[in-house]
Every structure is written in C-alpha cells, then in structure tokens.
PDB file of C-alpha atoms in Angstrom:
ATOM      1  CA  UNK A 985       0.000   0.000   0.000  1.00  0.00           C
ATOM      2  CA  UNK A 986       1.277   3.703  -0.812  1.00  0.00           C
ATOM      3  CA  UNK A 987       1.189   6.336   1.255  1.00  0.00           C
ATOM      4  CA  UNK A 988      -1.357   8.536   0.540  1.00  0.00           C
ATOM      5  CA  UNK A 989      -0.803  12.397   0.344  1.00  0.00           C
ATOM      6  CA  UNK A 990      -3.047  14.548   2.737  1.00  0.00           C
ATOM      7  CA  UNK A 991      -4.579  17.003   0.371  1.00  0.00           C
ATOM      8  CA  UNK A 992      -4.452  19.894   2.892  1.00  0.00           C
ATOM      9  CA  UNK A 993      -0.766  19.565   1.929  1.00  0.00           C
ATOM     10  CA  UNK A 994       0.493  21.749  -0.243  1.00  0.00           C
ATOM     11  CA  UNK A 995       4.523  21.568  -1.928  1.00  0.00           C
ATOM     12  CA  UNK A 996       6.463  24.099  -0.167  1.00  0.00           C
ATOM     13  CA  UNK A 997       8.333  26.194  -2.617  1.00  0.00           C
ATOM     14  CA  UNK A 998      10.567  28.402  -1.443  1.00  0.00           C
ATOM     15  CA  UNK A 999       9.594  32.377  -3.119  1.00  0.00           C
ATOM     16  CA  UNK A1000      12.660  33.745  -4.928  1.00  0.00           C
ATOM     17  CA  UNK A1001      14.119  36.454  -2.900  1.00  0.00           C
ATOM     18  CA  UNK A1002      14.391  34.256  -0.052  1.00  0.00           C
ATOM     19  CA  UNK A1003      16.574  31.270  -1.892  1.00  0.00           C
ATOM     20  CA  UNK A1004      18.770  34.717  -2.774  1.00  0.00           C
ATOM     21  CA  UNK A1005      18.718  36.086   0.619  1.00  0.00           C
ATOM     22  CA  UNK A1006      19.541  32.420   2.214  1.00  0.00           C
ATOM     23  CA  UNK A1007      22.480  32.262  -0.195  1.00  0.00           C
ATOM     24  CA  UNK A1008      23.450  35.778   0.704  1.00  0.00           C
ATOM     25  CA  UNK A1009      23.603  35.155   4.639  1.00  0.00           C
ATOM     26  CA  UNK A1010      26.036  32.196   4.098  1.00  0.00           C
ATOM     27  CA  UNK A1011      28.426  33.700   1.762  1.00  0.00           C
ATOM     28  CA  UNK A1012      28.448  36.989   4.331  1.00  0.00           C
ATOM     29  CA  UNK A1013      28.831  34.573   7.401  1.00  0.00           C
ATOM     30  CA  UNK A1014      31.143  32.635   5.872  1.00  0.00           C
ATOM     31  CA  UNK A1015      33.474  35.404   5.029  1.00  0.00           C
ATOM     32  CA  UNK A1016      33.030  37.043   8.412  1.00  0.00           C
ATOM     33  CA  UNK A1017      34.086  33.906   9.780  1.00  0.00           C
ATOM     34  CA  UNK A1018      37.311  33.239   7.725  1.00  0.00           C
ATOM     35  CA  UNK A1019      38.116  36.597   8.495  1.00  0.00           C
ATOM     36  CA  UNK A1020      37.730  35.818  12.166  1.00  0.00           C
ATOM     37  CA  UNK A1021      40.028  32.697  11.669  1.00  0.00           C
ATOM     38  CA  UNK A1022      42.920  34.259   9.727  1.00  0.00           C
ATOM     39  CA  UNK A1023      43.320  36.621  12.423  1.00  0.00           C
ATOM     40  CA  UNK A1024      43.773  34.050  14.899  1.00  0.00           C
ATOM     41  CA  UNK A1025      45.702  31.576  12.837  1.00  0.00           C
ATOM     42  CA  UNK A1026      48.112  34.003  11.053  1.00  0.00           C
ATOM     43  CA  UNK A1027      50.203  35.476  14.177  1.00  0.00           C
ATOM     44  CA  UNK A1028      50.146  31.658  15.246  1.00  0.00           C
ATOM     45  CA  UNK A1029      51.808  30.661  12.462  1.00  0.00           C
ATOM     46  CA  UNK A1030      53.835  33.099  12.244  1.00  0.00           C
ATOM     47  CA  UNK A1031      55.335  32.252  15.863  1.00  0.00           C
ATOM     48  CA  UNK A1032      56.064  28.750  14.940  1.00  0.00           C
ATOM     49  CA  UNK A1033      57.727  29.807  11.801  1.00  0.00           C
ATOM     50  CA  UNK A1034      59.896  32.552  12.994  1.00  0.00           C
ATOM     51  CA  UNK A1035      62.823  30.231  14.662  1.00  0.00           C
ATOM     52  CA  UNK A1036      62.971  28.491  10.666  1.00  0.00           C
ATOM     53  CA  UNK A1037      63.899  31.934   9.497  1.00  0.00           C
ATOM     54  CA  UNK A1038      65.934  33.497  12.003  1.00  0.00           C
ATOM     55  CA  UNK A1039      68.883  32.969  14.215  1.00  0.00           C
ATOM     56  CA  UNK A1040      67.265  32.112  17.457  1.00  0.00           C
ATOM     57  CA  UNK A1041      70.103  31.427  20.310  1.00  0.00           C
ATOM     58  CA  UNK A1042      72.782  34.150  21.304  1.00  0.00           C
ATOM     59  CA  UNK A1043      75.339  34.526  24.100  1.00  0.00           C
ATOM     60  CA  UNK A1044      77.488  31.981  23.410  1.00  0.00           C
ATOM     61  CA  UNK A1045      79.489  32.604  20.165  1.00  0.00           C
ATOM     62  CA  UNK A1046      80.827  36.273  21.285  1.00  0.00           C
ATOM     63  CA  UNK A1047      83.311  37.935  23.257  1.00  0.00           C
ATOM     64  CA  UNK A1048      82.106  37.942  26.833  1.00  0.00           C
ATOM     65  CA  UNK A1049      84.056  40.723  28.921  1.00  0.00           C
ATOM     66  CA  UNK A1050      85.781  39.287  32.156  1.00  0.00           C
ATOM     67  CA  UNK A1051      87.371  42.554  33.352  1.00  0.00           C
ATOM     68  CA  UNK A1052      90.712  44.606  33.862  1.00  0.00           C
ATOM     69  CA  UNK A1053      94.326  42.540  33.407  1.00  0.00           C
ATOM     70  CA  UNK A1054      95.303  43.218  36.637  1.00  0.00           C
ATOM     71  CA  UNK A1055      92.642  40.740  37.832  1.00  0.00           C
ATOM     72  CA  UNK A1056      95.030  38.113  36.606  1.00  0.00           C
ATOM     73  CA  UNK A1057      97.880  37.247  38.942  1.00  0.00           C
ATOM     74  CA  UNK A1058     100.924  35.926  37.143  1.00  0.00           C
ATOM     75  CA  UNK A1059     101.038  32.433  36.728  1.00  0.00           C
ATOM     76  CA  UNK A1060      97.970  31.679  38.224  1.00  0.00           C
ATOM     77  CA  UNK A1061      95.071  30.225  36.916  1.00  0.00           C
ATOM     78  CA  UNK A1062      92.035  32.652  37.600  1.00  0.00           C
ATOM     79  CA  UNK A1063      88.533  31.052  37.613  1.00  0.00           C
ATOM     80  CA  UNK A1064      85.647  33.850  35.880  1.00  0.00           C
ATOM     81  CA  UNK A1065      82.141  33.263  35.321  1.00  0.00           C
ATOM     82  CA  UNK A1066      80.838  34.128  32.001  1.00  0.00           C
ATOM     83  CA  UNK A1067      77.700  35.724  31.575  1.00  0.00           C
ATOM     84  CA  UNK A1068      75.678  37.166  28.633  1.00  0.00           C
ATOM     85  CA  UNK A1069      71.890  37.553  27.444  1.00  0.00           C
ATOM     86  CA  UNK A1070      70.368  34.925  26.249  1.00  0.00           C
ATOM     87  CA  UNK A1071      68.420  35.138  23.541  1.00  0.00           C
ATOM     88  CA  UNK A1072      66.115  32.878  21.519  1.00  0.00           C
ATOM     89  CA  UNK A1073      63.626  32.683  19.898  1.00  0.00           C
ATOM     90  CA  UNK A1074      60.516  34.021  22.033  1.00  0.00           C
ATOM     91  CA  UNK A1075      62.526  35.397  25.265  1.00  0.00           C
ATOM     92  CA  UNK A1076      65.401  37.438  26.052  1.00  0.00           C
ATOM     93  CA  UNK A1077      67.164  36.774  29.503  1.00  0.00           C
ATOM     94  CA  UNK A1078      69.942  39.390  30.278  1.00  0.00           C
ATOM     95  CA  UNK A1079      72.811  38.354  31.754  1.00  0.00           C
ATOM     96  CA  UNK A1080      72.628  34.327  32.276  1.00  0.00           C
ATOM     97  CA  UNK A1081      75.835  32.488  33.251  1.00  0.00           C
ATOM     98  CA  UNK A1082      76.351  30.630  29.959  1.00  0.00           C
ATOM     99  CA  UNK A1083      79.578  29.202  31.544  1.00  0.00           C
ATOM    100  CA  UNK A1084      82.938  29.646  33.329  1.00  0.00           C
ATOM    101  CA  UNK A1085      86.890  29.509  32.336  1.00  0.00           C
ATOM    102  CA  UNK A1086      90.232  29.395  33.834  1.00  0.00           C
ATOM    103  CA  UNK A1087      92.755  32.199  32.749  1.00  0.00           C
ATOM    104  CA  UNK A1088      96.268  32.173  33.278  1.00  0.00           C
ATOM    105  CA  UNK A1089      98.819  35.028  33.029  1.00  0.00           C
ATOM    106  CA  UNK A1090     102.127  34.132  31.805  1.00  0.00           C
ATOM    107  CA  UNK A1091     103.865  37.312  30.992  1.00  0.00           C
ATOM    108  CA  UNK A1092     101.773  39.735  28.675  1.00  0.00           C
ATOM    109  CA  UNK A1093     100.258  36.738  27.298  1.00  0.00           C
ATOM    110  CA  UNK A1094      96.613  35.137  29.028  1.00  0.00           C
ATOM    111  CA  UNK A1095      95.129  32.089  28.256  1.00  0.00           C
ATOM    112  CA  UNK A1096      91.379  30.588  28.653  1.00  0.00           C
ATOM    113  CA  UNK A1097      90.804  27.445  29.057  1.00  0.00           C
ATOM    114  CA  UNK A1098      86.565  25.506  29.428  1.00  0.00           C
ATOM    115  CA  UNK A1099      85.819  24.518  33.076  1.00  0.00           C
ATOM    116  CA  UNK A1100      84.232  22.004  30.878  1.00  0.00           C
ATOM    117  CA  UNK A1101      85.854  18.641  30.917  1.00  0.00           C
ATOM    118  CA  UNK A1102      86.550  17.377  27.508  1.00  0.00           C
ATOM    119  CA  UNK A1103      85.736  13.987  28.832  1.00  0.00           C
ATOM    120  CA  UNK A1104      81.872  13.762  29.909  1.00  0.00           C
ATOM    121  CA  UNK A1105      81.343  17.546  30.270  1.00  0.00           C
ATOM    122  CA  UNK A1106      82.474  17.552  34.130  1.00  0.00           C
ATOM    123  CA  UNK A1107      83.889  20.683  36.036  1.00  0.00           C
ATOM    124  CA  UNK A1108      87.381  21.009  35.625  1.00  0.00           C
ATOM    125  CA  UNK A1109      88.872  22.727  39.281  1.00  0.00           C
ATOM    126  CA  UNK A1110      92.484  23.968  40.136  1.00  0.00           C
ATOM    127  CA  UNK A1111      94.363  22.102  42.501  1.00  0.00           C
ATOM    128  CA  UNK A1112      96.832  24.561  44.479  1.00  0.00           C
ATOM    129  CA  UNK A1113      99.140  22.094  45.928  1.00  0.00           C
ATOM    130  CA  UNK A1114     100.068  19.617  42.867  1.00  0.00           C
ATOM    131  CA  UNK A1115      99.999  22.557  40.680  1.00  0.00           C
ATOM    132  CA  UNK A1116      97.384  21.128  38.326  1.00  0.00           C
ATOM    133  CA  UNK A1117      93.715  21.300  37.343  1.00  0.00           C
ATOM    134  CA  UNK A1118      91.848  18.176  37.712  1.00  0.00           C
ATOM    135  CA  UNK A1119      88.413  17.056  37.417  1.00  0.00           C
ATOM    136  CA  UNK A1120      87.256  14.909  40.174  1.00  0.00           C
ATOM    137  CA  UNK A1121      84.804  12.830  38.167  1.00  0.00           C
ATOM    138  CA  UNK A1122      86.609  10.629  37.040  1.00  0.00           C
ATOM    139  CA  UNK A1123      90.006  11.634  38.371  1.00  0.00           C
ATOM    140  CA  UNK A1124      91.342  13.096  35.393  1.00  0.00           C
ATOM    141  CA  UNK A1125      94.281  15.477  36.039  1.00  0.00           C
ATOM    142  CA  UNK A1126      95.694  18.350  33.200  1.00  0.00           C
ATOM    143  CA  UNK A1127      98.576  20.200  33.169  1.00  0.00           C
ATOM    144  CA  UNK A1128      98.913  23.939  33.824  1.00  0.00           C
ATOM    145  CA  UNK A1129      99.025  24.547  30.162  1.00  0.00           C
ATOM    146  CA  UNK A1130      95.425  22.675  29.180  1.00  0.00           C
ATOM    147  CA  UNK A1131      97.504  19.200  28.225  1.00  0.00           C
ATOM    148  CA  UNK A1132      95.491  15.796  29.525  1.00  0.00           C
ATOM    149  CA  UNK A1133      98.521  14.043  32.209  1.00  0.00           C
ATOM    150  CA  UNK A1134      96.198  11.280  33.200  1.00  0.00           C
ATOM    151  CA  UNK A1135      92.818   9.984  33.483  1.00  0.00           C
ATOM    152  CA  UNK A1136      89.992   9.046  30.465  1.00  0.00           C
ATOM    153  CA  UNK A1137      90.134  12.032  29.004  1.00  0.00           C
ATOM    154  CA  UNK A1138      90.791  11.953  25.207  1.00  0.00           C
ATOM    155  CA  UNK A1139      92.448  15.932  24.887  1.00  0.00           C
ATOM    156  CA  UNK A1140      93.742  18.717  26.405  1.00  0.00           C
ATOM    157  CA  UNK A1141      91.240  20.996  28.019  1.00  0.00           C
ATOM    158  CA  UNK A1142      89.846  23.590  25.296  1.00  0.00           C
ATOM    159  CA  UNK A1143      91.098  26.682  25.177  1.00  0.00           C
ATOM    160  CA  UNK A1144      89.022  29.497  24.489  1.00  0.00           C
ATOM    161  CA  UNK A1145      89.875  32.601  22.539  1.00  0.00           C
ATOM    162  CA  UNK A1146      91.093  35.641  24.599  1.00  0.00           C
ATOM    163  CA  UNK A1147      90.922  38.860  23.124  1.00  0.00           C
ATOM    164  CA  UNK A1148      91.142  42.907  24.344  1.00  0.00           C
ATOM    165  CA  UNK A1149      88.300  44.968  23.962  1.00  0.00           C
ATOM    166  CA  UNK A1150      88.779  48.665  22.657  1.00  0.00           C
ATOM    167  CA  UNK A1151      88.876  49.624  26.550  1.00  0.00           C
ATOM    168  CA  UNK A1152      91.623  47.304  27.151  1.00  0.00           C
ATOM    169  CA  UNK A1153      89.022  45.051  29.029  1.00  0.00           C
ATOM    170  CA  UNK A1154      89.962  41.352  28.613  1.00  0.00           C
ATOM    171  CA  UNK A1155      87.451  39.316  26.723  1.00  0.00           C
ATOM    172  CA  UNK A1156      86.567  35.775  26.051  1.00  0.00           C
ATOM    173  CA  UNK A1157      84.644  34.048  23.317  1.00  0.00           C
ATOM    174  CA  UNK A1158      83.052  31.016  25.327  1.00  0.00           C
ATOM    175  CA  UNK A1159      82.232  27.553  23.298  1.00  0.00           C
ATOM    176  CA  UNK A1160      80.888  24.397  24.331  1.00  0.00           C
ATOM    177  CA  UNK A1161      82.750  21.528  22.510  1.00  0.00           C
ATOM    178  CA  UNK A1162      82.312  17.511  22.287  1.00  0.00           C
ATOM    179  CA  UNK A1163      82.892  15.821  25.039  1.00  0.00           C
ATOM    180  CA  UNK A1164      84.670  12.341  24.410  1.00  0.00           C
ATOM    181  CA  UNK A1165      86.157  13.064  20.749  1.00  0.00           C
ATOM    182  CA  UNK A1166      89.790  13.303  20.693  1.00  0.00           C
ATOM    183  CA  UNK A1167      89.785  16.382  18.160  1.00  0.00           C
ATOM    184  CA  UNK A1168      88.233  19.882  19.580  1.00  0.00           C
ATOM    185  CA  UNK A1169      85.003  19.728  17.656  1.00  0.00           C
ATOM    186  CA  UNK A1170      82.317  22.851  18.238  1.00  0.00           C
ATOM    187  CA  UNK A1171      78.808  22.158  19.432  1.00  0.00           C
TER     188      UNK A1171
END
C-alpha cells in the first residue's frame, strides 16, 4: 500500500528572494568567519615559523668581557664566570651564566681554558698544591698549560679565545665543545 498524500498539503516552494537572501547570509557569514580565523591563525603561524627563518640562540658565540688585566695574577690560573643575554627565539634573559673559564697570566700573554671537561662535560677545578687542574669525576688530572697528564680524558682541556676589547678590558669568546672526541670539535 502507498502512502497517501493529505490534500491539505500543499509543496512548499521556497519564493525567490528568499533562496537569494539564504544564499546571501552564508556567503556573508562565511566570510566574516574566515576573516575571524585568519586573524587568529596568522600570528600563530607566524610564531612557529619565525625560529625556521631566524637565528634564534645568542650569548654563546661572542666575546664575553671578564674585566681589567690586573685581575690576573701571574702564573695563576684565575677562575671567571661568564655571563651574557640569552636570547632565543621568544625570550630574552639578560645576563645568564652561559659558563665559566680558567685564565692564566704568563707574561703579557693570558690564556682561557673551558671549566668544561673534555671527557663527559664535568667541572674542571684547580688544585693549588700539585699545581694542576683536575676534574674529580673521574680523576682526570691536566697540566697547567690545558695538556690531559692522566685519566679518560681523550684531549687537552679547550682553550678558548682571549681577546682585548677597545677599553683594554679582557674578553673571552666562550664555546661548548664535544665531550669524548679526541679532536676539539664545536657544538
């Protein structure tokens, strides 16, 4: 058996002007609402891109100043914090210590060397009495001069470049190096 069709029933059909006017809401709410979305979604993407594009870490490739000369005693191996603003790639911290360095004075002449072991990345302290830096880790001992004497260690300690500033300030260029590699290979 069919259905039968109520005869009080008539076909709706839709006048003109409103199919039009439906048509015309969507395509304005629509574009309202993309609108809405791009400004949301464009500054987000743009945040997440930015670090692609740009250099995003500082602080640790540049001369870092330490101080005066005369803070160097002759012949003995100074220990300075380093300390520089970190940038990356959403913050700036100013002045974080990035790391430290031993300097000796010999003459006019000073030298830097990491507090980093070359090793496994221990701290590398000065031992008055034997005359020798050491680190305690895993009792690896270096000469005054950065050269490994004993222990696991596979090099010298890394020297760091020491410059003079325009002021006559003394500077160092800090760098973190591979632990474990017998060649001084930048991180």
């Amino acid at each position: 058996m069919h259905p039968t069709k109520d005869p009080t029933e008539e076909a709706q059909v839709p006048a003109e002007g409103e199919t039009r006017r439906d048509f015309l809401k969507i395509i304005g709410l629509g574009t309202v609402g993309v609108g809405v979305l791009g400004v949301a979604v464009v500054p987000a993407v743009g945040s997440v891109v930015y670090p692609l594009s740009h250099e995003t870490v500082q602080g640790s490739n540049q001369l870092i100043t330490v101080g005066k000369p005369d803070l160097f005693k002759e012949g003995v191996p100074t220990k300075v914090d380093l300390f520089a603003d970190r940038v990356d790639a959403w913050n700036r911290v100013l002045d974080v210590k990035i790391g430290s360095a031993w300097v000796i004075k010999e003459g006019d002449k000073l030298t830097a060397y990491s507090t980093v072991c070359p090793h496994l990345g221990c701290s590398v302290g000065w031992d008055a009495e034997k005359n020798k830096f050491f680190c305690p880790c895993h009792k690896a001992t270096f000469a005054k001069d950065g050269k490994c004497e004993s222990g696991p260690a596979r090099r010298g300690m890394d020297e760091l470049a020491v410059e003079r500033d325009k002021a006559g300030l003394v500077a160092i260029r800090y760098q973190r190096f591979k632990q474990g590699t017998p060649t001084k290979e930048p991180v």
